[in-house]
Short mmCIF file of C-alpha atoms in Angstrom, two decimals:
data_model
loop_
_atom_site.label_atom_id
_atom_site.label_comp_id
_atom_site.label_asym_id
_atom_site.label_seq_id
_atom_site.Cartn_x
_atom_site.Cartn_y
_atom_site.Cartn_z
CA UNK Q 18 0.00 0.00 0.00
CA UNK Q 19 1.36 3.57 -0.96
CA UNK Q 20 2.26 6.35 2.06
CA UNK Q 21 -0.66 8.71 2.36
CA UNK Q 22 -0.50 11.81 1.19
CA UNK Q 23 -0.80 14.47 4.32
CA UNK Q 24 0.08 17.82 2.38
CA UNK Q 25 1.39 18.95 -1.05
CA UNK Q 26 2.01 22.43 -2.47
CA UNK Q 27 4.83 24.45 -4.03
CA UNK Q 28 7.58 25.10 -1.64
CA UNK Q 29 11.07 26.76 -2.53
CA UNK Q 30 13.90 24.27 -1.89
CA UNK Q 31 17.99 24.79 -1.50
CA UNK Q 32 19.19 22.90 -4.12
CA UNK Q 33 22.93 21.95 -4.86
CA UNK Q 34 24.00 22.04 -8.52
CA UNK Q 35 27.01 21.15 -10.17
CA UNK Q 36 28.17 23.44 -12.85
CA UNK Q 37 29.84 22.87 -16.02
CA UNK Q 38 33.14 23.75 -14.86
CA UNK Q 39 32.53 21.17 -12.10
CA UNK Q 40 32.10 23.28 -8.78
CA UNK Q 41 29.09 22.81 -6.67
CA UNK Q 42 26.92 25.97 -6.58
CA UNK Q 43 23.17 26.37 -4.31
CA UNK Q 44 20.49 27.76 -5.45
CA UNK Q 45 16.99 28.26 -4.55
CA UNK Q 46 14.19 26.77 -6.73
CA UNK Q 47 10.15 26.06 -6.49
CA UNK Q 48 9.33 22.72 -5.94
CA UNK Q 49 6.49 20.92 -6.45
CA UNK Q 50 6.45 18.95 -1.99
CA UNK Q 51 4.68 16.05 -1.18
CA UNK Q 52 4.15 15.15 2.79
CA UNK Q 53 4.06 11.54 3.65
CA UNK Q 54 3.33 9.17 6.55
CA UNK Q 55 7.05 8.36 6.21
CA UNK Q 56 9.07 10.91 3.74
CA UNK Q 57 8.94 14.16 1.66
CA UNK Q 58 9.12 13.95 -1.97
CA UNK Q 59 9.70 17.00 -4.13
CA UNK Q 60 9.35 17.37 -7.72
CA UNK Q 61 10.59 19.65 -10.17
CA UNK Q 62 6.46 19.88 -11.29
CA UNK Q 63 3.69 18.78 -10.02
CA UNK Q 64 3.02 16.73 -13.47
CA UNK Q 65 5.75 14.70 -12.85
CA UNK Q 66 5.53 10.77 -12.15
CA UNK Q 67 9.25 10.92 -10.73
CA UNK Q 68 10.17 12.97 -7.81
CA UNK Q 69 13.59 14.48 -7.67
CA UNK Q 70 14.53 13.51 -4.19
CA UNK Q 71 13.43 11.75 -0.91
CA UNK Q 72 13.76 13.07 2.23
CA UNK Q 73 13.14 10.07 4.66
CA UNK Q 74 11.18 11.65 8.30
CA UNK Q 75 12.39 8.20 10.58
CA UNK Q 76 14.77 9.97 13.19
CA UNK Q 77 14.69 13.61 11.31
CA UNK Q 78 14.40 17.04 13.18
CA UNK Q 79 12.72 19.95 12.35
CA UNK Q 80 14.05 23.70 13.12
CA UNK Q 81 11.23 26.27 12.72
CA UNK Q 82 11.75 29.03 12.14
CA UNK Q 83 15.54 28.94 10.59
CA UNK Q 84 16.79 32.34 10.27
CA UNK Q 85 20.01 31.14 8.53
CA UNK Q 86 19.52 32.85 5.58
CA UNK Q 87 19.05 36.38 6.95
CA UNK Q 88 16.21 38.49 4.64
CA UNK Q 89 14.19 34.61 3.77
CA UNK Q 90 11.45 34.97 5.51
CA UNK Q 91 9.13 31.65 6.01
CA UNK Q 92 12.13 28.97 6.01
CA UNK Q 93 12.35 25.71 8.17
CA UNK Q 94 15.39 23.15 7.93
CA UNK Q 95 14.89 19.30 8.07
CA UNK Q 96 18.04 17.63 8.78
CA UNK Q 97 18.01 13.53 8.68
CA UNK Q 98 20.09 11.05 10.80
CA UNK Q 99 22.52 11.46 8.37
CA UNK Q 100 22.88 14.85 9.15
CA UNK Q 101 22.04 16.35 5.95
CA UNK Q 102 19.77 19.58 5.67
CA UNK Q 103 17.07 20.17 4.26
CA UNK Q 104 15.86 23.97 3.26
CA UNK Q 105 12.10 24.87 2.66
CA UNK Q 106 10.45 28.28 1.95
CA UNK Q 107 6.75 29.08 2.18
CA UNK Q 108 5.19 31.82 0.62
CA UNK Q 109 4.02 33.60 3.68
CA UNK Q 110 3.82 32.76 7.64
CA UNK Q 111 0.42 30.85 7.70
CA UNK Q 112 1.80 28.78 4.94
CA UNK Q 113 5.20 27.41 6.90
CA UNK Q 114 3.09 26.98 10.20
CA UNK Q 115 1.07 24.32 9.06
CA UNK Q 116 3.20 22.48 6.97
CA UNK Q 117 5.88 22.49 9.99
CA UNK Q 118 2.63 21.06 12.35
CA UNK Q 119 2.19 18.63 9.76
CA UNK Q 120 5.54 17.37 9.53
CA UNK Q 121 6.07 17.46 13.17
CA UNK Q 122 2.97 15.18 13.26
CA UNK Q 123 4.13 12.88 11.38
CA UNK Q 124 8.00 12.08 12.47
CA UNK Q 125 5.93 11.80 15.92
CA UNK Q 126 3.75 9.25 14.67
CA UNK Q 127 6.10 7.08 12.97
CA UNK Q 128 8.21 7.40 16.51
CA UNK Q 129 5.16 6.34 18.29
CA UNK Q 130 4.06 3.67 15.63
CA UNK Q 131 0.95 5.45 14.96
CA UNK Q 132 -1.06 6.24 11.86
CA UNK Q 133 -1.44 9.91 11.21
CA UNK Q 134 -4.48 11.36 11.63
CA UNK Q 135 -5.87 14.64 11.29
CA UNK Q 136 -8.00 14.59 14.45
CA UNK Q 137 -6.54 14.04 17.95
CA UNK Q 138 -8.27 12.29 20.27
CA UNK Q 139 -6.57 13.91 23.10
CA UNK Q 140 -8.26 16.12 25.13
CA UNK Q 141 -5.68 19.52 25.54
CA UNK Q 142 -4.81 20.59 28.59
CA UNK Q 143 -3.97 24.40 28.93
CA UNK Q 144 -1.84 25.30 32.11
CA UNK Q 145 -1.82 28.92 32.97
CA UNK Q 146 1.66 30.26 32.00
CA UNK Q 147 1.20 28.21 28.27
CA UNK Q 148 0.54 30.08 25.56
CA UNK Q 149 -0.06 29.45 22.30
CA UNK Q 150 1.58 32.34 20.14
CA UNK Q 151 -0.53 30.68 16.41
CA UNK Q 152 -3.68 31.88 18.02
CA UNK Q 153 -2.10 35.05 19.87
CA UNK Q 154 -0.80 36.25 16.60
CA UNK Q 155 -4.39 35.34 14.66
CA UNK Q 156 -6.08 37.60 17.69
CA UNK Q 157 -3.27 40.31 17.36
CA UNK Q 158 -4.65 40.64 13.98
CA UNK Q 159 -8.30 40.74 14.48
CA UNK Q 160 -8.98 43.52 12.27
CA UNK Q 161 -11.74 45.01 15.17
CA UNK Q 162 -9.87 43.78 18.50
CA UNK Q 163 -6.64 43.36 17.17
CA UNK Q 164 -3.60 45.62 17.30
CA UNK Q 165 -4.20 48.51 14.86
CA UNK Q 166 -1.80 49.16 11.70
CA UNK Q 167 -0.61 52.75 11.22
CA UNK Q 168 1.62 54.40 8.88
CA UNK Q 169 4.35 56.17 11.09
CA UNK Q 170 7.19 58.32 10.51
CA UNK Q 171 10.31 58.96 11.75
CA UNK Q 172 13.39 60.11 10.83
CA UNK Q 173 12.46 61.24 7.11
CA UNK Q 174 10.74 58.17 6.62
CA UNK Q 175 6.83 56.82 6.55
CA UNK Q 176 6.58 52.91 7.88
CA UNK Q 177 3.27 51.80 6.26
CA UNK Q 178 1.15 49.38 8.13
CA UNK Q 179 3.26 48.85 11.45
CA UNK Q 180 2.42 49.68 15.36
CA UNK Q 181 5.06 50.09 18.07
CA UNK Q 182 6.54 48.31 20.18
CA UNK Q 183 4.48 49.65 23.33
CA UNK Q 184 1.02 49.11 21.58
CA UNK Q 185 1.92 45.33 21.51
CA UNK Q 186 2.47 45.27 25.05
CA UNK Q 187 -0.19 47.24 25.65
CA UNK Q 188 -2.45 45.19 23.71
CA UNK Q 189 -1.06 41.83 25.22
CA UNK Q 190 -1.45 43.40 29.01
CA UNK Q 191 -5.37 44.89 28.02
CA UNK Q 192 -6.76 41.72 25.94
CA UNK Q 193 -5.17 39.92 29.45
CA UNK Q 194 -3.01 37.72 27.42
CA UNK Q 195 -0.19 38.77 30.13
CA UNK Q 196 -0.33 39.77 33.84
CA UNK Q 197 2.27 42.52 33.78
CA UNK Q 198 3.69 44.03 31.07
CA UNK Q 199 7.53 42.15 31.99
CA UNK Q 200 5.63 38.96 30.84
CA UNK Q 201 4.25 40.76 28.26
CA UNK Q 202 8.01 41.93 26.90
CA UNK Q 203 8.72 38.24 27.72
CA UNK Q 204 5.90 36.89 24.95
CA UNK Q 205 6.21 39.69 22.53
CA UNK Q 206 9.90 38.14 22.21
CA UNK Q 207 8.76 34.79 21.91
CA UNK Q 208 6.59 36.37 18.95
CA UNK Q 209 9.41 38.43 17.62
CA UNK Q 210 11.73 34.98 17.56
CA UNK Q 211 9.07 33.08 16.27
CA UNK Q 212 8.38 35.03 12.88
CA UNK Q 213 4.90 36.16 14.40
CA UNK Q 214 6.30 39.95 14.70
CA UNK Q 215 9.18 41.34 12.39
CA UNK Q 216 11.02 44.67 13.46
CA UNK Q 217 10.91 47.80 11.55
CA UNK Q 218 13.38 50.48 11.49
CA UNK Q 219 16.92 50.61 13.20
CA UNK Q 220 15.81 50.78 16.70
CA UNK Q 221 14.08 47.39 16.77
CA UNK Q 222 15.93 46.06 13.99
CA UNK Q 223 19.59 46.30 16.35
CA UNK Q 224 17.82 45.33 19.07
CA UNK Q 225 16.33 42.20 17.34
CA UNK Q 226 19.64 41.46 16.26
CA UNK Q 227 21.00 41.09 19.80
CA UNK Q 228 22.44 44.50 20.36
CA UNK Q 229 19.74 45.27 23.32
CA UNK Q 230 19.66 43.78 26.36
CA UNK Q 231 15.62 42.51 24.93
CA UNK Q 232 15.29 41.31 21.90
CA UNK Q 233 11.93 43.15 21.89
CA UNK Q 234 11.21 46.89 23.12
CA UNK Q 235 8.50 48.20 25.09
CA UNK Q 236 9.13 51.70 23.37
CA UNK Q 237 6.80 53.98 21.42
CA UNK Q 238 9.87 54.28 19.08
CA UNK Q 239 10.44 50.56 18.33
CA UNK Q 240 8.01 50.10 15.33
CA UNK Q 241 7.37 46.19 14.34
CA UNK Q 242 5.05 44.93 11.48
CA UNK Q 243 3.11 41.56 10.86
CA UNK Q 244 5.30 39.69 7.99
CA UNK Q 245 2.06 39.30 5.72
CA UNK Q 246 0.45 42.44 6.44
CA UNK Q 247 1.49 44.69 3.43
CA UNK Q 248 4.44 46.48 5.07
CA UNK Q 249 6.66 49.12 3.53
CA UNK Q 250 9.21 51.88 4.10
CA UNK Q 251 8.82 54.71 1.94
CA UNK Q 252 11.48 57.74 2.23
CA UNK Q 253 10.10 61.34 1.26
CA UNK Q 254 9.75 60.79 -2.39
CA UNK Q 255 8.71 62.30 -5.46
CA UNK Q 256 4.49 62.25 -6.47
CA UNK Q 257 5.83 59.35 -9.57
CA UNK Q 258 7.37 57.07 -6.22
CA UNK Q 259 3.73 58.24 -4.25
CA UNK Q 260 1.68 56.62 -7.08
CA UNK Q 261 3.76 53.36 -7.68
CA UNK Q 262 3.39 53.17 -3.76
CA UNK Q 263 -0.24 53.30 -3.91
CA UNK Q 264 -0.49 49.55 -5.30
CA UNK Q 265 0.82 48.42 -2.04
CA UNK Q 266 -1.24 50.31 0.27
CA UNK Q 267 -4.42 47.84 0.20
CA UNK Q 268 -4.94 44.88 2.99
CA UNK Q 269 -3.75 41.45 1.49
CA UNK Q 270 -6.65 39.20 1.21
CA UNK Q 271 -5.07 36.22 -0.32
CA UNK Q 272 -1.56 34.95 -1.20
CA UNK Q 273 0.04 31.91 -2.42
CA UNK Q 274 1.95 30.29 -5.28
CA UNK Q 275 0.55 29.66 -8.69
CA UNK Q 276 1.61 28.69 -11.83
CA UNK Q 277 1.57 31.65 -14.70
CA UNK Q 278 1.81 32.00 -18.27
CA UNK Q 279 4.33 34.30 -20.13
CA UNK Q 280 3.03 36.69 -22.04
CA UNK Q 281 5.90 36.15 -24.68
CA UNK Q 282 7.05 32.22 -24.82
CA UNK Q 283 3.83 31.47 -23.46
CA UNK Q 284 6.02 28.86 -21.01
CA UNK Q 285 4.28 28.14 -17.12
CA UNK Q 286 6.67 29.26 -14.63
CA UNK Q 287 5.56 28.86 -11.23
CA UNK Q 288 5.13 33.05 -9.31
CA UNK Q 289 4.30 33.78 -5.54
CA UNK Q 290 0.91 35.73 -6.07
CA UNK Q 291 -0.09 38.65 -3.37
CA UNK Q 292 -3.68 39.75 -3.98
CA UNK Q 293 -4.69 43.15 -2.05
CA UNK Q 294 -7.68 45.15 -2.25
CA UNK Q 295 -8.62 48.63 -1.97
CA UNK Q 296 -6.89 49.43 -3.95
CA UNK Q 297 -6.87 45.87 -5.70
CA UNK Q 298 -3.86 44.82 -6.97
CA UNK Q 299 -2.36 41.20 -8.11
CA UNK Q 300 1.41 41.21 -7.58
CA UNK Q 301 3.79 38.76 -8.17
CA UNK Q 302 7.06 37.74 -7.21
CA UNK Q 303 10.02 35.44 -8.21
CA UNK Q 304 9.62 32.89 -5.15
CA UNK Q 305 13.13 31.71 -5.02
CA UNK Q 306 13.66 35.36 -3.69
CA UNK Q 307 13.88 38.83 -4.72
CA UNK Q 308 11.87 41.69 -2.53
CA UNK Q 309 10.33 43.50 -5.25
CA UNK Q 310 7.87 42.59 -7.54
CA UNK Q 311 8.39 40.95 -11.34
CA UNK Q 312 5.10 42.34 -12.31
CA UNK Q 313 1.60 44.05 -11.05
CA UNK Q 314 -2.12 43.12 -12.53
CA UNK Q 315 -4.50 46.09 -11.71
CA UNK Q 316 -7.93 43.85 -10.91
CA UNK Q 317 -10.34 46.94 -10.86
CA UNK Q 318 -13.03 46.38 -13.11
CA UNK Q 319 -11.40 42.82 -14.35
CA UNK Q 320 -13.02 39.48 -15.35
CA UNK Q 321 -11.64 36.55 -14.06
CA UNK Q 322 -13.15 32.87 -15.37
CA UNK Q 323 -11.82 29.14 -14.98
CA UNK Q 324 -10.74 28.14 -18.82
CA UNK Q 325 -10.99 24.57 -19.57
CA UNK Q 326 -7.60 23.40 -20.32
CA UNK Q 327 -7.84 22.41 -23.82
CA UNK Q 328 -8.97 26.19 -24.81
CA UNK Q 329 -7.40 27.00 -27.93
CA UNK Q 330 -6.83 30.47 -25.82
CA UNK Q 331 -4.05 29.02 -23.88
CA UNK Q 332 -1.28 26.98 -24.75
CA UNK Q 333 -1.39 23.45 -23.56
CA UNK Q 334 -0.70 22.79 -20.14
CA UNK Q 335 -0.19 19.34 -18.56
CA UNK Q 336 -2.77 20.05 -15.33
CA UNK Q 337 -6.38 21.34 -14.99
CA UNK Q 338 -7.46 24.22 -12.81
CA UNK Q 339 -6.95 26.84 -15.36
CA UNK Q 340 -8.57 30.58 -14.98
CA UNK Q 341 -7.89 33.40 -16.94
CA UNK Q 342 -7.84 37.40 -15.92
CA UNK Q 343 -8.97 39.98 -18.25
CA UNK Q 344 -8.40 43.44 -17.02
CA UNK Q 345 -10.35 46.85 -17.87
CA UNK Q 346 -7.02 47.48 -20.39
CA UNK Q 347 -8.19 43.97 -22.02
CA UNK Q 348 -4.78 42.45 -21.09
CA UNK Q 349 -5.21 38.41 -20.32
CA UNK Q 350 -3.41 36.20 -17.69
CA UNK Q 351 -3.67 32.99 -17.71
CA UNK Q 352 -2.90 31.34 -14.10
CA UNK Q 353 -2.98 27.65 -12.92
CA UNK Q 354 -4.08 26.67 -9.78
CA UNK Q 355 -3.18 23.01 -8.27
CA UNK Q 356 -6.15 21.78 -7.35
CA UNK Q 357 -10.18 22.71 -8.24
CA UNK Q 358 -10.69 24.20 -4.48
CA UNK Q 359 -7.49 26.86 -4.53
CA UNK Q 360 -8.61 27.56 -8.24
CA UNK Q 361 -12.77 28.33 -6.86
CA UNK Q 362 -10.84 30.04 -3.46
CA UNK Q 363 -8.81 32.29 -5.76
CA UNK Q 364 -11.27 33.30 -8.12
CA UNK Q 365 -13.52 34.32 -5.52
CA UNK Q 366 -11.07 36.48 -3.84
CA UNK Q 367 -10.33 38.10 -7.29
CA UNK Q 368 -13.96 38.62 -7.65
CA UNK Q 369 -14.02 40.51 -4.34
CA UNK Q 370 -11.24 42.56 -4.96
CA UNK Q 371 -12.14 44.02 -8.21
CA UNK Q 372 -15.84 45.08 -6.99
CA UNK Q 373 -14.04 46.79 -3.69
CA UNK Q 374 -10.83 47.93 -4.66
CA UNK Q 375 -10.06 51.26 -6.45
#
């Protein structure tokens, strides 16, 4: 009987290459990752009946986060009994969390001889000083009882949808998350070291970095920022800069990776997708890495339809779950979801956004 299949999705993997002049080079790449009750496979597509490697879960660890890379955001590190690492990225935080619960899950079961299942039958016991920073960070961002997102300045520049260090605690010590705002500093680092919170500016970025006695600051000038909450640091620029800025300003409302058409070769390459609204914009990024992004797709007053995959439209792909964007300018896109759900979930959100957003 085959392994079941717990989780698949793209992921960006480390890769070692060997050139032609025969050196070994990394690199980071998209992957097409497959969970299992016993090992991750990853291919270089999801179309393809071979994987390119097996990572084997018997006796393996898992380090989440992994901040080894400095500016990737979203990465945890497998490493086997051989001692050999393993490097995944998500896209964004929610992303990494649950495949990191999943695969935690499952090196636990096969330690414990157990089937994985979804649902535990253990009841869970919460003792007073536990916390559970997933849910925390999910209530922290409540967007009516949640910590609010301002655009500060300081110092010549304006940080766009960030709070300060103070609010959090604040926030933590009102909601009675904490009982004194010491704890509260004490959490609010846990969140910091965690991914949950990132720092903005030099203040909290030195102190983050271990130059402060606290790795977090209870300090009105300490700003810190959600990592999938739209943030940006703008200096005082021209009105050209104040218009290109204006795509980012809108609340993200979906992100992920999906597979996209060129408008030119017409080849699939596979692009981390942020969709904000108000205004509503469709960016996308390299996800190997880069911080800014390869292109924008202005969804104000767009159509977006699932295209069956044999549409003389489109050039043919090897996978169903194909929609198309047509924007006000008449431009198409052509995107590929993985399965029928993200492709329904995705075209919904797009729907939304283009009825809302300016």
């Amino acid at each position: 009987m085959e392994p079941k299949r717990i989780r698949e999705g793209y992921l960006v993997k480390r890769l070692f290459l060997l050139s032609l002049q025969g050196s070994v080079f990394n690199t980071w790449k998209p992957m097409w990752v497959v969970l299992l009750e016993d090992g991750i496979e990853f291919y270089k597509k999801k179309s393809d009946n071979s994987p390119k490697g097996m990572i084997p879960l018997k006796g393996s660890t898992l380090t989440s986060p992994c901040q080894d890379f400095g500016k990737r955001m979203f990465v945890f590190k497998i490493t086997t009994t051989k001692q050999q690492d393993h490097f995944f990225q998500a896209a964004f935080l929610e992303e990494r969390d649950a495949w990191v619960r999943d695969i935690k899950k499952a090196i636990k079961c096969i330690e414990g001889g157990q089937k994985f299942a979804r649902k535990s039958t253990r009841r869970s016991i919460r003792l007073p000083e536990t916390v559970d920073l997933g849910a925390l960070y999910l209530s922290m961002k409540d967007m009516e009882k949640g910590i609010k997102e301002l655009n500060l300045e300081k110092d010549k520049k304006i940080f766009n949808h960030c709070f300060t260090g103070n609010c959090v605690i604040d926030w933590l010590v009102s909601n009675k998350s904490v009982r004194n705002r010491q704890e509260g500093l004490m959490i609010a680092s846990s969140l910091l070291g965690e991914g949950y919170l990132q720092p903005a500016g030099e203040l909290s970025k030195n102190a983050a970095d271990g130059t402060a006695e606290n790795p977090f600051l209870d300090n009105p000038d300490a700003f810190y920022y959600f990592p999938d909450s739209g943030f940006f640091c703008e200096e005082n620029s021209s009105d050209d800069d104040a218009i290109l800025k204006e795509e980012f300003r809108g609340v993200i409302i979906k992100q992920g990776c999906l597979l996209k058409q060129g408008h030119r070769r017409k080849n699939w390459k596979v692009r981390k997708f942020i969709l904000r609204e108000d205004p509503a914009y469709m960016h996308y990024y390299d996800p190997a890495g880069g911080e800014d992004p390869l292109g924008a797709i202005h969804l104000r007053g767009c159509v977006v339809t699932s295209v069956e995959s044999n549409s003389d439209a489109v050039r043919k792909s090897e996978e169903e779950n194909l929609f198309e964007i047509i924007t006000a300018d008449e431009v198409h896109y052509f995107l590929q979801a993985a399965t029928p759900k993200e492709r329904t979930e995705w075209i919904k959100a797009i729907q939304v956004a283009s009825r809302t957003g300016k």
